[in-house]
Amino acid sequence: MKVNFKKIYKHLSPKAKHLMGKKGRLLRLANESMKTLSREGAFLALGHKAILMVNLLIDWLKGNYKGVKKKNLLLIIVGILYLLNPIDIIPDFILGLGYLDDVAVFFSVLHRMQDELDQYEDWLQGAKKSEKA
């Protein structure tokens, strides 16, 4: 499914920028999106990367992970806002099809920030090694 990500980003980025200053609310939205990502089978096509992306945001919000580019934080927040938006291109209640547009938006976000996710994944591996030591 093809979505016009530039249009979606333009529409949702002002709200995403506003939310960056409201970390408590953003953390609640991130946790809510994590439940949806874990529950809905449509997101399995994205592998672990969609959950990794939201975990990156959560670690940034908690102050555990630093150095994230602001543009990538905005991309993640736009993806979450779209996912949690009840009015999107294909309404989520349509069985079997409802999350296709959400998956397409998340895929677009993942594609745009692959390097950042790779760095975060490396950081996670280092953090796990230091915990074991």
PDB file of C-alpha atoms in Angstrom:
ATOM      1  CA  MET A   1       0.000   0.000   0.000  1.00  0.00           C
ATOM      2  CA  LYS A   2       1.333   3.429  -0.905  1.00  0.00           C
ATOM      3  CA  VAL A   3       0.727   6.365   1.405  1.00  0.00           C
ATOM      4  CA  ASN A   4       1.722   9.979   0.919  1.00  0.00           C
ATOM      5  CA  PHE A   5       4.085  10.190   3.863  1.00  0.00           C
ATOM      6  CA  LYS A   6       5.151  13.758   3.118  1.00  0.00           C
ATOM      7  CA  LYS A   7       1.541  14.888   3.408  1.00  0.00           C
ATOM      8  CA  ILE A   8       1.022  12.908   6.615  1.00  0.00           C
ATOM      9  CA  TYR A   9       4.253  14.322   8.075  1.00  0.00           C
ATOM     10  CA  LYS A  10       3.290  17.875   7.153  1.00  0.00           C
ATOM     11  CA  HIS A  11      -0.102  17.396   8.813  1.00  0.00           C
ATOM     12  CA  LEU A  12       1.121  15.731  12.029  1.00  0.00           C
ATOM     13  CA  SER A  13       4.557  17.304  12.606  1.00  0.00           C
ATOM     14  CA  PRO A  14       3.227  20.467  14.342  1.00  0.00           C
ATOM     15  CA  LYS A  15       1.477  18.281  16.926  1.00  0.00           C
ATOM     16  CA  ALA A  16       4.590  16.085  17.187  1.00  0.00           C
ATOM     17  CA  LYS A  17       6.759  19.162  17.866  1.00  0.00           C
ATOM     18  CA  HIS A  18       4.320  20.296  20.537  1.00  0.00           C
ATOM     19  CA  LEU A  19       4.406  16.866  22.204  1.00  0.00           C
ATOM     20  CA  MET A  20       8.214  16.876  22.436  1.00  0.00           C
ATOM     21  CA  GLY A  21       7.834  19.333  25.299  1.00  0.00           C
ATOM     22  CA  LYS A  22       5.265  17.168  27.094  1.00  0.00           C
ATOM     23  CA  LYS A  23       7.309  14.116  28.005  1.00  0.00           C
ATOM     24  CA  GLY A  24       4.753  12.580  30.373  1.00  0.00           C
ATOM     25  CA  ARG A  25       2.025  12.637  27.757  1.00  0.00           C
ATOM     26  CA  LEU A  26       4.422  11.424  25.085  1.00  0.00           C
ATOM     27  CA  LEU A  27       5.480   8.502  27.278  1.00  0.00           C
ATOM     28  CA  ARG A  28       1.823   7.499  27.704  1.00  0.00           C
ATOM     29  CA  LEU A  29       1.331   7.642  23.913  1.00  0.00           C
ATOM     30  CA  ALA A  30       4.487   5.583  23.348  1.00  0.00           C
ATOM     31  CA  ASN A  31       3.282   2.928  25.796  1.00  0.00           C
ATOM     32  CA  GLU A  32      -0.149   2.886  24.164  1.00  0.00           C
ATOM     33  CA  SER A  33       1.406   2.445  20.729  1.00  0.00           C
ATOM     34  CA  MET A  34       3.569  -0.380  22.079  1.00  0.00           C
ATOM     35  CA  LYS A  35       0.396  -2.245  23.091  1.00  0.00           C
ATOM     36  CA  THR A  36      -1.033  -1.835  19.583  1.00  0.00           C
ATOM     37  CA  LEU A  37       2.218  -2.922  17.917  1.00  0.00           C
ATOM     38  CA  SER A  38       2.437  -6.003  20.138  1.00  0.00           C
ATOM     39  CA  ARG A  39      -1.224  -6.926  19.714  1.00  0.00           C
ATOM     40  CA  GLU A  40      -1.821  -6.458  15.989  1.00  0.00           C
ATOM     41  CA  GLY A  41      -0.422  -9.117  13.663  1.00  0.00           C
ATOM     42  CA  ALA A  42      -0.164  -6.694  10.749  1.00  0.00           C
ATOM     43  CA  PHE A  43       2.970  -5.198  12.310  1.00  0.00           C
ATOM     44  CA  LEU A  44       4.801  -8.534  12.232  1.00  0.00           C
ATOM     45  CA  ALA A  45       5.801  -7.633   8.671  1.00  0.00           C
ATOM     46  CA  LEU A  46       8.036  -4.915  10.122  1.00  0.00           C
ATOM     47  CA  GLY A  47       9.844  -7.363  12.365  1.00  0.00           C
ATOM     48  CA  HIS A  48      11.210  -6.084  15.639  1.00  0.00           C
ATOM     49  CA  LYS A  49      12.098  -2.685  14.140  1.00  0.00           C
ATOM     50  CA  ALA A  50       8.755  -1.001  14.894  1.00  0.00           C
ATOM     51  CA  ILE A  51       8.991  -1.951  18.566  1.00  0.00           C
ATOM     52  CA  LEU A  52      12.675  -0.985  18.581  1.00  0.00           C
ATOM     53  CA  MET A  53      11.719   2.427  17.222  1.00  0.00           C
ATOM     54  CA  VAL A  54       9.203   3.053  20.015  1.00  0.00           C
ATOM     55  CA  ASN A  55      11.688   1.754  22.601  1.00  0.00           C
ATOM     56  CA  LEU A  56      14.203   4.302  21.303  1.00  0.00           C
ATOM     57  CA  LEU A  57      11.692   7.054  22.016  1.00  0.00           C
ATOM     58  CA  ILE A  58      10.939   5.633  25.479  1.00  0.00           C
ATOM     59  CA  ASP A  59      14.648   5.431  26.352  1.00  0.00           C
ATOM     60  CA  TRP A  60      15.106   9.024  25.170  1.00  0.00           C
ATOM     61  CA  LEU A  61      12.129  10.178  27.232  1.00  0.00           C
ATOM     62  CA  LYS A  62      13.516   8.476  30.340  1.00  0.00           C
ATOM     63  CA  GLY A  63      16.953  10.037  29.756  1.00  0.00           C
ATOM     64  CA  ASN A  64      18.631   6.688  29.139  1.00  0.00           C
ATOM     65  CA  TYR A  65      19.543   7.303  25.494  1.00  0.00           C
ATOM     66  CA  LYS A  66      20.938  10.582  24.271  1.00  0.00           C
ATOM     67  CA  GLY A  67      22.161  11.973  20.991  1.00  0.00           C
ATOM     68  CA  VAL A  68      19.033  11.217  18.978  1.00  0.00           C
ATOM     69  CA  LYS A  69      18.511  13.601  16.098  1.00  0.00           C
ATOM     70  CA  LYS A  70      15.447  15.779  16.607  1.00  0.00           C
ATOM     71  CA  LYS A  71      14.196  14.976  13.092  1.00  0.00           C
ATOM     72  CA  ASN A  72      14.186  11.268  13.970  1.00  0.00           C
ATOM     73  CA  LEU A  73      12.297  11.861  17.198  1.00  0.00           C
ATOM     74  CA  LEU A  74       9.715  13.797  15.192  1.00  0.00           C
ATOM     75  CA  LEU A  75       9.466  10.936  12.695  1.00  0.00           C
ATOM     76  CA  ILE A  76       8.781   8.447  15.490  1.00  0.00           C
ATOM     77  CA  ILE A  77       6.190  10.706  17.094  1.00  0.00           C
ATOM     78  CA  VAL A  78       4.446  11.254  13.743  1.00  0.00           C
ATOM     79  CA  GLY A  79       4.309   7.464  13.277  1.00  0.00           C
ATOM     80  CA  ILE A  80       2.816   7.010  16.747  1.00  0.00           C
ATOM     81  CA  LEU A  81       0.284   9.794  16.233  1.00  0.00           C
ATOM     82  CA  TYR A  82      -0.816   8.238  12.957  1.00  0.00           C
ATOM     83  CA  LEU A  83      -1.056   4.778  14.518  1.00  0.00           C
ATOM     84  CA  LEU A  84      -3.199   6.027  17.385  1.00  0.00           C
ATOM     85  CA  ASN A  85      -5.334   8.290  15.180  1.00  0.00           C
ATOM     86  CA  PRO A  86      -8.803   6.729  14.857  1.00  0.00           C
ATOM     87  CA  ILE A  87      -9.393   8.540  11.565  1.00  0.00           C
ATOM     88  CA  ASP A  88      -6.795   7.490   9.040  1.00  0.00           C
ATOM     89  CA  ILE A  89      -6.764   6.374   5.414  1.00  0.00           C
ATOM     90  CA  ILE A  90      -8.169   2.924   6.214  1.00  0.00           C
ATOM     91  CA  PRO A  91     -10.120   2.854   9.506  1.00  0.00           C
ATOM     92  CA  ASP A  92      -8.545   0.347  11.893  1.00  0.00           C
ATOM     93  CA  PHE A  93     -11.823  -1.415  12.618  1.00  0.00           C
ATOM     94  CA  ILE A  94     -11.943  -2.864   9.068  1.00  0.00           C
ATOM     95  CA  LEU A  95     -10.864  -6.431   9.742  1.00  0.00           C
ATOM     96  CA  GLY A  96      -7.769  -7.499   7.845  1.00  0.00           C
ATOM     97  CA  LEU A  97      -7.188  -4.146   6.154  1.00  0.00           C
ATOM     98  CA  GLY A  98      -7.419  -1.571   8.904  1.00  0.00           C
ATOM     99  CA  TYR A  99      -3.760  -1.489   9.848  1.00  0.00           C
ATOM    100  CA  LEU A 100      -2.274  -1.603   6.338  1.00  0.00           C
ATOM    101  CA  ASP A 101      -1.906   2.168   6.139  1.00  0.00           C
ATOM    102  CA  ASP A 102      -0.423   2.271   9.656  1.00  0.00           C
ATOM    103  CA  VAL A 103       2.137  -0.360   8.632  1.00  0.00           C
ATOM    104  CA  ALA A 104       2.958   1.669   5.512  1.00  0.00           C
ATOM    105  CA  VAL A 105       3.505   4.807   7.609  1.00  0.00           C
ATOM    106  CA  PHE A 106       5.709   2.916  10.085  1.00  0.00           C
ATOM    107  CA  PHE A 107       7.666   1.425   7.185  1.00  0.00           C
ATOM    108  CA  SER A 108       8.243   4.944   5.824  1.00  0.00           C
ATOM    109  CA  VAL A 109       9.486   6.118   9.217  1.00  0.00           C
ATOM    110  CA  LEU A 110      11.753   3.075   9.606  1.00  0.00           C
ATOM    111  CA  HIS A 111      13.200   3.602   6.144  1.00  0.00           C
ATOM    112  CA  ARG A 112      14.003   7.252   6.897  1.00  0.00           C
ATOM    113  CA  MET A 113      15.777   6.559  10.182  1.00  0.00           C
ATOM    114  CA  GLN A 114      17.488   3.216   9.634  1.00  0.00           C
ATOM    115  CA  ASP A 115      20.935   4.548  10.604  1.00  0.00           C
ATOM    116  CA  GLU A 116      19.592   5.933  13.886  1.00  0.00           C
ATOM    117  CA  LEU A 117      17.947   2.586  14.680  1.00  0.00           C
ATOM    118  CA  ASP A 118      21.195   0.749  13.947  1.00  0.00           C
ATOM    119  CA  GLN A 119      23.056   3.071  16.357  1.00  0.00           C
ATOM    120  CA  TYR A 120      20.390   2.559  19.003  1.00  0.00           C
ATOM    121  CA  GLU A 121      20.551  -1.204  18.574  1.00  0.00           C
ATOM    122  CA  ASP A 122      24.351  -1.076  19.001  1.00  0.00           C
ATOM    123  CA  TRP A 123      23.870   1.035  22.142  1.00  0.00           C
ATOM    124  CA  LEU A 124      21.391  -1.524  23.511  1.00  0.00           C
ATOM    125  CA  GLN A 125      23.852  -4.359  22.918  1.00  0.00           C
ATOM    126  CA  GLY A 126      26.565  -2.389  24.738  1.00  0.00           C
ATOM    127  CA  ALA A 127      24.216  -1.654  27.628  1.00  0.00           C
ATOM    128  CA  LYS A 128      23.346  -5.356  27.931  1.00  0.00           C
ATOM    129  CA  LYS A 129      27.041  -6.316  27.940  1.00  0.00           C
ATOM    130  CA  SER A 130      27.843  -3.803  30.683  1.00  0.00           C
ATOM    131  CA  GLU A 131      24.913  -5.104  32.783  1.00  0.00           C
ATOM    132  CA  LYS A 132      26.351  -8.628  32.620  1.00  0.00           C
ATOM    133  CA  ALA A 133      29.839  -7.469  33.653  1.00  0.00           C
TER     134      ALA A 133
END
